[in-house]
Amino acid sequence: MARLAATPAGTLPAIFDRAREAQASWSTRPLTDRARILRNLRDAVYDARDEVVDLVSRESGKPRVEAIFAELLLVLDFADFLARRAPSWLRGERVPHHNLAFKAKSAWIEYHPHGVVAVISPWNYPFAIPMSQIIAAVVAGNAVVLKPSELTPATGALLAELFRKAGFPDNLVQVIQGGGELGAALIEAAPDKVFFTGSVPTGKRVAEACARKLIPSVLELGGKDAMIVLADADLDVASSAAVWGSFTNCGQACLSVERIYVEQSVAERFTNLCAEKTKKLRVGPASDVDAEVGPMIRVRQLEKVEEQLRDAVERGARILVGGKRRDDLGPNFLEPAVVTGVDHSMRLMREETFGPVLTIRAVASANEAMEMANDSPFALSASVWTRDSRRGREIASQLRAGSVMINDLISYYGICEAPHGASGWGRTHSRFGLLEMVQVKYVDIDRLPGIPKSWWFGYSGDLAGSAWRLVEAMFAPRWSRRLKAMMVRGGARSMIFRRHRI
Ligand code: NAD
């Protein structure tokens, strides 16, 4: 598809020097100015929409519809959202003091960029994931060095080009091309913060490397998302959601539905609906505009899914539909599979599958479903399906997950206000994701600059007595006692205007 030069690790110091220089002047530009250029980026992405969608779907194999919804639209909306919101969110805020002793101060919080941040991305959403992180990074005043996945380098290169076209300063967003070793070298080059999205094993290596250099990090890792279907759910809608949630992006999404727990009384009907709908899916390459399920990213990923299916069948699971290779279409195609009779002894239910597999487990009650959903080391997101919204809310609050959708799934990733994360640490998207891009600085100004502070040197028994009264004046349970501690001779009041020996 494309030939791109790999970036030699030896060039990283020069890349960082250029990034630091660009960041120094970028961070002094007014927020409104940065937001304006972000709007230019939105427009540049819109102008390049055909190129973006074509490239992303050709390089990753995802259907064109998914490239439009989950990559292009998401990025346009997020750029627009932060261009509107970031100026007020990053402007800083007043801090009123509740403590009597500090009432004479006026204080505020300032938000400062970290400096040069590293973004290390996966291949499954090669445009939306790095873009949404870089957009937040630059509007907050940072420079970025992005290492896209070695499996989707052309999308990474296009991304740099879009920032250039939008009028961002040269070297503010630089893209380096290479595999895991280059990612490791990027961390060794000591960025001011690392934003990593990828698998749990790599995430652990990244966390260790960052810890060795005390570099703060945000880790967005894998998922094993549960879907809970209660007996009162609209089964037709829920089964369509289950099929889409399990097979969108060929199941290669961190938010894919990987485990379905359905109440026993409706399990058979729900399973039949899922099986029928799965059989109707059109499997094919991205070049076929009617294809709904594309190829897997590489054969190694497909083999991993086959191993999990084999292990599940050996332990008693049943594959109702699919699970076979489609060599007629190419080496990376696997028919979407529906599997029942699964339990938590199976790798299919414990490890991230990251492939086109829909697993259904019948449960006796909603409580059992919740216990099973929470029985996983992953806690990225989950969904609950019911017509009873109160019950849905109760279950949602008891699920251990970074986000829970009731009667929908996955789409919160495209909701700008919704924070995303929880399988590693930190958050991306929303105001919380923007705040990951800044250092929080507290500043205050004393409105009584001519008065030395009572707690400074010049300690004495009298001062200890007054300090004691101050504690009483602030926290004694009875108001009369508080008042007395304040007014009595040598009480809390006298601390404020005490004569200083030093
Ligand atoms: P991966 O962990 O193999 O690679 C991710 C990135 O890390 C790539 O750019 C890779 O080159 C780089 N890398 C590899 N070794 C490195 C090292 N030692 N130091 C620094 N960087 C290194 O993941 P992948 O296969 O590209 O993506 C799939 C995984 O990503 C799945 O587990 C999926 O759940 C997860 N994911 C998570 C989210 C989320 O938001 N939580 C989103 C998408 C994907």
Coordinates of N, CA, C and O in Angstrom, one line a residue, residues 117-200:
V117 N 4.7 15.4 24.9 CA 4.1 14.1 25.3 C 4.3 13.0 24.2 O 4.3 13.4 23.0
A118 N 4.4 11.8 24.6 CA 4.5 10.7 23.6 C 3.1 10.0 23.5 O 2.5 9.8 24.5
V119 N 2.7 9.7 22.3 CA 1.5 9.0 22.1 C 1.9 7.7 21.4 O 2.5 7.8 20.3
I120 N 1.5 6.6 22.0 CA 1.9 5.3 21.3 C 0.5 4.6 21.1 O -0.3 4.4 22.0
S121 N 0.3 4.2 19.8 CA -1.1 3.8 19.4 C -1.1 2.4 18.9 O -0.2 1.9 18.3
P122 N -2.3 1.8 18.9 CA -2.6 0.5 18.3 C -3.1 0.7 16.9 O -3.3 1.8 16.4
W123 N -3.4 -0.4 16.2 CA -3.8 -0.4 14.8 C -5.3 -0.5 14.6 O -5.8 -0.2 13.5
N124 N -6.0 -0.8 15.7 CA -7.4 -1.1 15.4 C -8.3 0.1 15.1 O -9.3 0.0 14.4
Y125 N -8.0 1.2 15.7 CA -8.6 2.5 15.3 C -7.5 3.5 15.1 O -7.2 4.4 15.9
P126 N -6.8 3.3 13.9 CA -5.5 4.0 13.7 C -5.7 5.5 13.5 O -4.7 6.2 13.6
F127 N -6.9 6.0 13.3 CA -7.1 7.4 13.1 C -7.7 8.0 14.4 O -7.2 9.0 15.0
A128 N -8.8 7.4 14.9 CA -9.5 8.0 16.0 C -8.7 8.0 17.3 O -8.8 9.0 18.0
I129 N -8.0 6.9 17.6 CA -7.4 6.9 18.9 C -6.2 7.9 18.9 O -6.2 8.8 19.8
P130 N -5.2 7.9 18.0 CA -4.2 8.9 18.2 C -4.7 10.3 18.0 O -4.3 11.2 18.7
M131 N -5.7 10.5 17.0 CA -6.2 11.9 16.8 C -6.8 12.5 18.1 O -6.5 13.6 18.4
S132 N -7.7 11.7 18.7 CA -8.4 12.3 19.9 C -7.4 12.6 21.0 O -7.6 13.6 21.7
Q133 N -6.3 11.8 21.1 CA -5.4 12.1 22.1 C -4.5 13.3 21.8 O -4.2 14.2 22.6
I134 N -4.1 13.4 20.5 CA -3.2 14.5 20.1 C -4.0 15.8 20.1 O -3.5 16.9 20.5
I135 N -5.3 15.8 19.7 CA -6.1 17.0 19.7 C -6.1 17.6 21.1 O -5.9 18.8 21.3
A136 N -6.4 16.7 22.1 CA -6.4 17.2 23.5 C -5.0 17.7 23.9 O -4.9 18.7 24.6
A137 N -4.0 17.0 23.5 CA -2.6 17.4 23.9 C -2.2 18.8 23.4 O -1.7 19.6 24.1
V138 N -2.5 19.0 22.1 CA -2.0 20.3 21.5 C -2.9 21.5 22.0 O -2.3 22.5 22.2
V139 N -4.2 21.3 22.1 CA -5.0 22.4 22.6 C -4.6 22.8 24.0 O -4.6 24.0 24.4
A140 N -4.0 21.8 24.7 CA -3.6 22.1 26.1 C -2.2 22.7 26.1 O -1.6 23.1 27.1
G141 N -1.6 22.8 24.9 CA -0.2 23.5 24.8 C 1.0 22.6 24.7 O 2.1 23.0 24.9
N142 N 0.7 21.3 24.5 CA 1.9 20.3 24.4 C 2.3 20.2 23.0 O 1.5 20.4 22.1
A143 N 3.5 19.7 22.8 CA 4.0 19.1 21.5 C 3.8 17.6 21.7 O 3.8 17.0 22.8
V144 N 3.7 16.9 20.5 CA 3.5 15.5 20.5 C 4.5 14.7 19.6 O 4.7 15.2 18.5
V145 N 5.0 13.6 20.1 CA 5.7 12.7 19.2 C 4.8 11.4 19.2 O 4.6 10.8 20.3
L146 N 4.3 11.1 18.0 CA 3.4 10.0 17.9 C 4.1 8.8 17.3 O 4.8 8.9 16.3
K147 N 3.9 7.6 17.9 CA 4.4 6.4 17.2 C 3.1 5.6 17.0 O 2.5 5.0 17.9
P148 N 2.7 5.6 15.7 CA 1.5 4.8 15.3 C 1.9 3.3 15.3 O 3.1 3.0 15.4
S149 N 0.9 2.5 15.2 CA 1.3 1.0 15.1 C 2.0 0.8 13.9 O 1.8 1.4 12.8
E150 N 2.9 -0.2 13.9 CA 3.7 -0.6 12.8 C 2.8 -1.3 11.7 O 3.2 -1.5 10.6
L151 N 1.6 -1.6 12.1 CA 0.6 -2.3 11.2 C -0.2 -1.2 10.5 O -0.9 -1.6 9.5
T152 N -0.2 0.0 10.9 CA -1.0 1.1 10.2 C -0.1 2.4 10.1 O -0.6 3.4 10.5
P153 N 1.0 2.3 9.5 CA 1.9 3.5 9.5 C 1.4 4.5 8.5 O 1.6 5.7 8.8
A154 N 0.7 4.1 7.4 CA 0.3 5.1 6.5 C -0.7 6.1 7.1 O -0.7 7.3 6.8
T155 N -1.6 5.5 7.9 CA -2.6 6.4 8.6 C -1.9 7.4 9.5 O -2.2 8.5 9.6
G156 N -0.8 6.9 10.2 CA 0.0 7.7 11.0 C 0.6 8.9 10.2 O 0.6 10.0 10.7
A157 N 1.1 8.6 9.1 CA 1.8 9.6 8.2 C 0.7 10.6 7.8 O 1.0 11.8 7.8
L158 N -0.5 10.2 7.4 CA -1.5 11.1 7.0 C -1.9 12.1 8.1 O -2.1 13.3 7.9
L159 N -1.9 11.5 9.3 CA -2.3 12.3 10.5 C -1.3 13.5 10.6 O -1.7 14.7 10.8
A160 N 0.0 13.3 10.5 CA 1.0 14.4 10.6 C 0.7 15.4 9.5 O 0.8 16.6 9.8
E161 N 0.4 14.9 8.3 CA 0.1 15.8 7.2 C -1.1 16.7 7.5 O -1.1 17.9 7.2
L162 N -2.1 16.2 8.1 CA -3.3 17.0 8.4 C -3.0 18.1 9.4 O -3.5 19.2 9.3
F163 N -2.2 17.8 10.4 CA -1.8 18.8 11.4 C -1.0 19.9 10.7 O -1.2 21.1 11.0
R164 N -0.2 19.5 9.7 CA 0.6 20.5 9.0 C -0.3 21.4 8.2 O -0.2 22.6 8.2
K165 N -1.2 20.8 7.5 CA -2.2 21.5 6.6 C -3.0 22.5 7.4 O -3.4 23.5 6.9
A166 N -3.4 22.1 8.7 CA -4.2 22.9 9.5 C -3.5 24.2 10.0 O -4.2 25.1 10.5
G167 N -2.2 24.2 9.9 CA -1.5 25.4 10.3 C -0.9 25.3 11.7 O -0.5 26.3 12.2
F168 N -0.8 24.1 12.2 CA 0.0 24.0 13.5 C 1.4 24.2 13.2 O 1.9 23.9 12.1
P169 N 2.2 24.7 14.1 CA 3.6 25.0 13.9 C 4.4 23.8 13.5 O 4.0 22.7 13.9
D170 N 5.4 24.0 12.7 CA 6.2 22.8 12.3 C 6.8 22.1 13.6 O 7.1 22.8 14.6
N171 N 6.8 20.8 13.5 CA 7.4 20.0 14.6 C 6.6 20.0 15.9 O 7.0 19.4 16.8
L172 N 5.4 20.6 15.8 CA 4.6 20.4 17.0 C 4.0 19.0 17.2 O 3.9 18.5 18.2
V173 N 3.6 18.4 16.0 CA 3.2 17.1 16.0 C 4.1 16.3 15.0 O 4.1 16.5 13.8
Q174 N 4.9 15.4 15.6 CA 5.9 14.7 14.7 C 5.5 13.2 14.8 O 5.1 12.7 15.9
V175 N 5.6 12.5 13.7 CA 5.3 11.1 13.7 C 6.5 10.3 13.4 O 7.3 10.6 12.5
I176 N 6.8 9.3 14.3 CA 7.9 8.4 14.1 C 7.4 7.0 13.7 O 6.4 6.6 14.2
Q177 N 8.1 6.3 12.8 CA 7.6 5.1 12.3 C 8.5 3.9 12.7 O 9.7 3.9 12.5
G178 N 7.9 2.9 13.3 CA 8.6 1.7 13.7 C 7.8 0.8 14.6 O 6.6 1.1 14.9
G179 N 8.4 -0.2 15.1 CA 7.7 -1.2 15.9 C 8.0 -1.0 17.4 O 8.3 0.1 17.8
G180 N 7.9 -2.1 18.1 CA 7.9 -2.0 19.6 C 9.2 -1.4 20.1 O 9.3 -0.7 21.1
E181 N 10.4 -1.8 19.4 CA 11.7 -1.2 19.9 C 11.7 0.3 19.8 O 12.3 0.9 20.7
L182 N 11.1 0.8 18.8 CA 11.1 2.3 18.7 C 10.2 2.9 19.7 O 10.5 3.9 20.3
G183 N 9.1 2.2 20.0 CA 8.2 2.6 21.1 C 9.0 2.7 22.4 O 8.9 3.7 23.2
A184 N 9.8 1.6 22.7 CA 10.6 1.6 23.9 C 11.6 2.7 23.9 O 11.8 3.4 24.9
A185 N 12.2 3.0 22.7 CA 13.2 4.0 22.6 C 12.6 5.4 22.9 O 13.2 6.3 23.4
L186 N 11.3 5.5 22.4 CA 10.6 6.8 22.6 C 10.5 7.1 24.1 O 10.6 8.2 24.5
I187 N 10.2 6.1 24.9 CA 10.0 6.3 26.3 C 11.4 6.6 27.0 O 11.5 7.5 27.8
E188 N 12.4 5.9 26.5 CA 13.8 6.2 27.0 C 14.2 7.6 26.7 O 15.1 8.2 27.4
A189 N 13.7 8.2 25.6 CA 14.0 9.6 25.3 C 13.4 10.6 26.2 O 13.6 11.8 26.1
A190 N 12.7 10.1 27.2 CA 12.1 10.9 28.3 C 11.1 12.0 27.9 O 11.4 13.2 28.2
P191 N 10.0 11.6 27.3 CA 8.9 12.6 27.1 C 8.4 13.0 28.5 O 8.7 12.3 29.5
D192 N 7.6 14.0 28.5 CA 7.1 14.5 29.8 C 5.9 13.7 30.3 O 5.5 13.8 31.5
K193 N 5.2 13.1 29.4 CA 4.1 12.1 29.8 C 3.9 11.2 28.6 O 4.2 11.5 27.5
V194 N 3.5 10.0 28.9 CA 3.3 8.9 27.9 C 1.8 8.6 27.9 O 1.2 8.3 28.9
F195 N 1.2 8.6 26.7 CA -0.2 8.1 26.5 C -0.1 6.9 25.7 O 0.2 6.9 24.5
F196 N -0.3 5.7 26.3 CA -0.2 4.4 25.6 C -1.6 3.8 25.5 O -2.3 3.7 26.4
T197 N -1.9 3.3 24.3 CA -3.1 2.5 24.1 C -2.6 1.2 23.4 O -2.0 1.2 22.4
G198 N -3.0 0.1 24.0 CA -2.5 -1.2 23.4 C -2.9 -2.3 24.4 O -3.8 -2.2 25.2
S199 N -2.2 -3.4 24.2 CA -2.5 -4.6 25.0 C -2.0 -4.6 26.4 O -1.1 -3.8 26.7
V200 N -2.5 -5.5 27.3 CA -2.0 -5.5 28.7 C -0.5 -5.9 28.8 O 0.2 -5.2 29.5

